[in-house]
Amino acid sequence: MMVGILIAFLFGLFLGLKGWLKWLKKIKPVLWSTVLLLFFMGYEIGNDDTLFFQIKEIGFTALYIAVFSIIGSILFTSIYEKFFKKEKTK
């Protein structure tokens, strides 16, 4: 499975470097695949009765992980945009 993921990543990297799929930027594939991922995660949690009732036990740990993931994402995104992203010239 991991080899398949690595091959798909390298294939996408190759296509991105060649510029053959520039039209994909218009439909924002990362956004839509994230939305689909969240949908299926919610479906799996809702579909699994044992996991749904274990949420109370997992609660605070999951909350900490979620909160610090969000804070880390915001922090590192702002650092990236401030120091590494080039400003567009008009």
PDB file of C-alpha atoms in Angstrom:
ATOM      1  CA  MET A   1       0.000   0.000   0.000  1.00  0.00           C
ATOM      2  CA  MET A   2       2.766   2.411   0.924  1.00  0.00           C
ATOM      3  CA  VAL A   3       4.566   1.750  -2.360  1.00  0.00           C
ATOM      4  CA  GLY A   4       1.383   2.615  -4.275  1.00  0.00           C
ATOM      5  CA  ILE A   5       1.042   5.877  -2.356  1.00  0.00           C
ATOM      6  CA  LEU A   6       4.681   6.739  -3.030  1.00  0.00           C
ATOM      7  CA  ILE A   7       4.308   5.964  -6.750  1.00  0.00           C
ATOM      8  CA  ALA A   8       1.157   8.123  -6.963  1.00  0.00           C
ATOM      9  CA  PHE A   9       2.971  10.969  -5.176  1.00  0.00           C
ATOM     10  CA  LEU A  10       5.983  10.770  -7.479  1.00  0.00           C
ATOM     11  CA  PHE A  11       3.745  10.586 -10.561  1.00  0.00           C
ATOM     12  CA  GLY A  12       1.868  13.692  -9.408  1.00  0.00           C
ATOM     13  CA  LEU A  13       5.139  15.451  -8.664  1.00  0.00           C
ATOM     14  CA  PHE A  14       6.385  14.642 -12.162  1.00  0.00           C
ATOM     15  CA  LEU A  15       3.186  15.918 -13.786  1.00  0.00           C
ATOM     16  CA  GLY A  16       3.305  19.066 -11.661  1.00  0.00           C
ATOM     17  CA  LEU A  17       6.915  19.784 -12.568  1.00  0.00           C
ATOM     18  CA  LYS A  18       6.170  19.330 -16.264  1.00  0.00           C
ATOM     19  CA  GLY A  19       3.160  21.658 -16.011  1.00  0.00           C
ATOM     20  CA  TRP A  20       0.843  19.268 -17.842  1.00  0.00           C
ATOM     21  CA  LEU A  21      -2.068  19.658 -15.416  1.00  0.00           C
ATOM     22  CA  LYS A  22      -2.246  23.409 -14.888  1.00  0.00           C
ATOM     23  CA  TRP A  23      -5.992  23.314 -15.526  1.00  0.00           C
ATOM     24  CA  LEU A  24      -6.414  21.446 -12.218  1.00  0.00           C
ATOM     25  CA  LYS A  25      -5.726  24.648 -10.261  1.00  0.00           C
ATOM     26  CA  LYS A  26      -9.101  25.966 -11.394  1.00  0.00           C
ATOM     27  CA  ILE A  27     -11.062  23.224  -9.621  1.00  0.00           C
ATOM     28  CA  LYS A  28      -8.931  23.230  -6.428  1.00  0.00           C
ATOM     29  CA  PRO A  29      -8.345  19.466  -6.005  1.00  0.00           C
ATOM     30  CA  VAL A  30      -6.723  19.780  -2.559  1.00  0.00           C
ATOM     31  CA  LEU A  31      -9.797  21.519  -1.167  1.00  0.00           C
ATOM     32  CA  TRP A  32     -12.211  18.953  -2.574  1.00  0.00           C
ATOM     33  CA  SER A  33     -10.140  15.955  -1.539  1.00  0.00           C
ATOM     34  CA  THR A  34      -9.936  17.392   2.002  1.00  0.00           C
ATOM     35  CA  VAL A  35     -13.714  17.826   2.049  1.00  0.00           C
ATOM     36  CA  LEU A  36     -14.174  14.234   0.854  1.00  0.00           C
ATOM     37  CA  LEU A  37     -11.714  12.977   3.463  1.00  0.00           C
ATOM     38  CA  LEU A  38     -13.592  14.746   6.252  1.00  0.00           C
ATOM     39  CA  PHE A  39     -16.898  13.426   4.942  1.00  0.00           C
ATOM     40  CA  PHE A  40     -15.704   9.820   4.940  1.00  0.00           C
ATOM     41  CA  MET A  41     -14.101  10.197   8.365  1.00  0.00           C
ATOM     42  CA  GLY A  42     -17.412  11.453   9.724  1.00  0.00           C
ATOM     43  CA  TYR A  43     -19.227   8.615   8.008  1.00  0.00           C
ATOM     44  CA  GLU A  44     -16.898   6.001   9.496  1.00  0.00           C
ATOM     45  CA  ILE A  45     -17.246   7.458  13.001  1.00  0.00           C
ATOM     46  CA  GLY A  46     -21.025   7.640  12.684  1.00  0.00           C
ATOM     47  CA  ASN A  47     -21.236   4.137  11.231  1.00  0.00           C
ATOM     48  CA  ASP A  48     -19.126   2.475  13.976  1.00  0.00           C
ATOM     49  CA  ASP A  49     -21.286   2.161  17.111  1.00  0.00           C
ATOM     50  CA  THR A  50     -18.437   1.195  19.423  1.00  0.00           C
ATOM     51  CA  LEU A  51     -16.266   4.098  18.335  1.00  0.00           C
ATOM     52  CA  PHE A  52     -19.124   6.557  18.714  1.00  0.00           C
ATOM     53  CA  PHE A  53     -19.620   5.558  22.372  1.00  0.00           C
ATOM     54  CA  GLN A  54     -15.878   5.574  23.063  1.00  0.00           C
ATOM     55  CA  ILE A  55     -15.649   9.235  22.112  1.00  0.00           C
ATOM     56  CA  LYS A  56     -16.406  10.187  25.736  1.00  0.00           C
ATOM     57  CA  GLU A  57     -13.373   8.184  26.868  1.00  0.00           C
ATOM     58  CA  ILE A  58     -11.138   9.574  24.149  1.00  0.00           C
ATOM     59  CA  GLY A  59     -12.619  13.076  24.404  1.00  0.00           C
ATOM     60  CA  PHE A  60      -9.989  15.242  26.054  1.00  0.00           C
ATOM     61  CA  THR A  61      -7.077  13.602  24.279  1.00  0.00           C
ATOM     62  CA  ALA A  62      -8.813  14.057  20.930  1.00  0.00           C
ATOM     63  CA  LEU A  63      -9.636  17.650  21.842  1.00  0.00           C
ATOM     64  CA  TYR A  64      -6.008  18.393  22.709  1.00  0.00           C
ATOM     65  CA  ILE A  65      -4.789  16.820  19.485  1.00  0.00           C
ATOM     66  CA  ALA A  66      -7.343  18.740  17.411  1.00  0.00           C
ATOM     67  CA  VAL A  67      -6.713  22.103  19.092  1.00  0.00           C
ATOM     68  CA  PHE A  68      -2.928  21.850  18.880  1.00  0.00           C
ATOM     69  CA  SER A  69      -3.130  20.636  15.269  1.00  0.00           C
ATOM     70  CA  ILE A  70      -5.170  23.696  14.353  1.00  0.00           C
ATOM     71  CA  ILE A  71      -2.856  26.046  16.257  1.00  0.00           C
ATOM     72  CA  GLY A  72       0.212  24.438  14.655  1.00  0.00           C
ATOM     73  CA  SER A  73      -1.303  24.655  11.184  1.00  0.00           C
ATOM     74  CA  ILE A  74      -2.140  28.328  11.598  1.00  0.00           C
ATOM     75  CA  LEU A  75       1.266  29.095  13.095  1.00  0.00           C
ATOM     76  CA  PHE A  76       3.326  27.305  10.460  1.00  0.00           C
ATOM     77  CA  THR A  77       1.179  28.597   7.603  1.00  0.00           C
ATOM     78  CA  SER A  78       1.653  32.169   8.762  1.00  0.00           C
ATOM     79  CA  ILE A  79       5.411  31.608   9.160  1.00  0.00           C
ATOM     80  CA  TYR A  80       5.575  30.102   5.670  1.00  0.00           C
ATOM     81  CA  GLU A  81       3.636  32.954   4.098  1.00  0.00           C
ATOM     82  CA  LYS A  82       5.695  35.592   5.887  1.00  0.00           C
ATOM     83  CA  PHE A  83       9.159  34.246   5.144  1.00  0.00           C
ATOM     84  CA  PHE A  84       9.010  31.888   2.185  1.00  0.00           C
ATOM     85  CA  LYS A  85       6.169  32.862  -0.115  1.00  0.00           C
ATOM     86  CA  LYS A  86       7.134  35.373  -2.745  1.00  0.00           C
ATOM     87  CA  GLU A  87       4.896  38.389  -3.107  1.00  0.00           C
ATOM     88  CA  LYS A  88       3.188  38.790  -6.450  1.00  0.00           C
ATOM     89  CA  THR A  89       4.314  41.843  -8.329  1.00  0.00           C
ATOM     90  CA  LYS A  90       1.672  43.855 -10.113  1.00  0.00           C
TER      91      LYS A  90
END
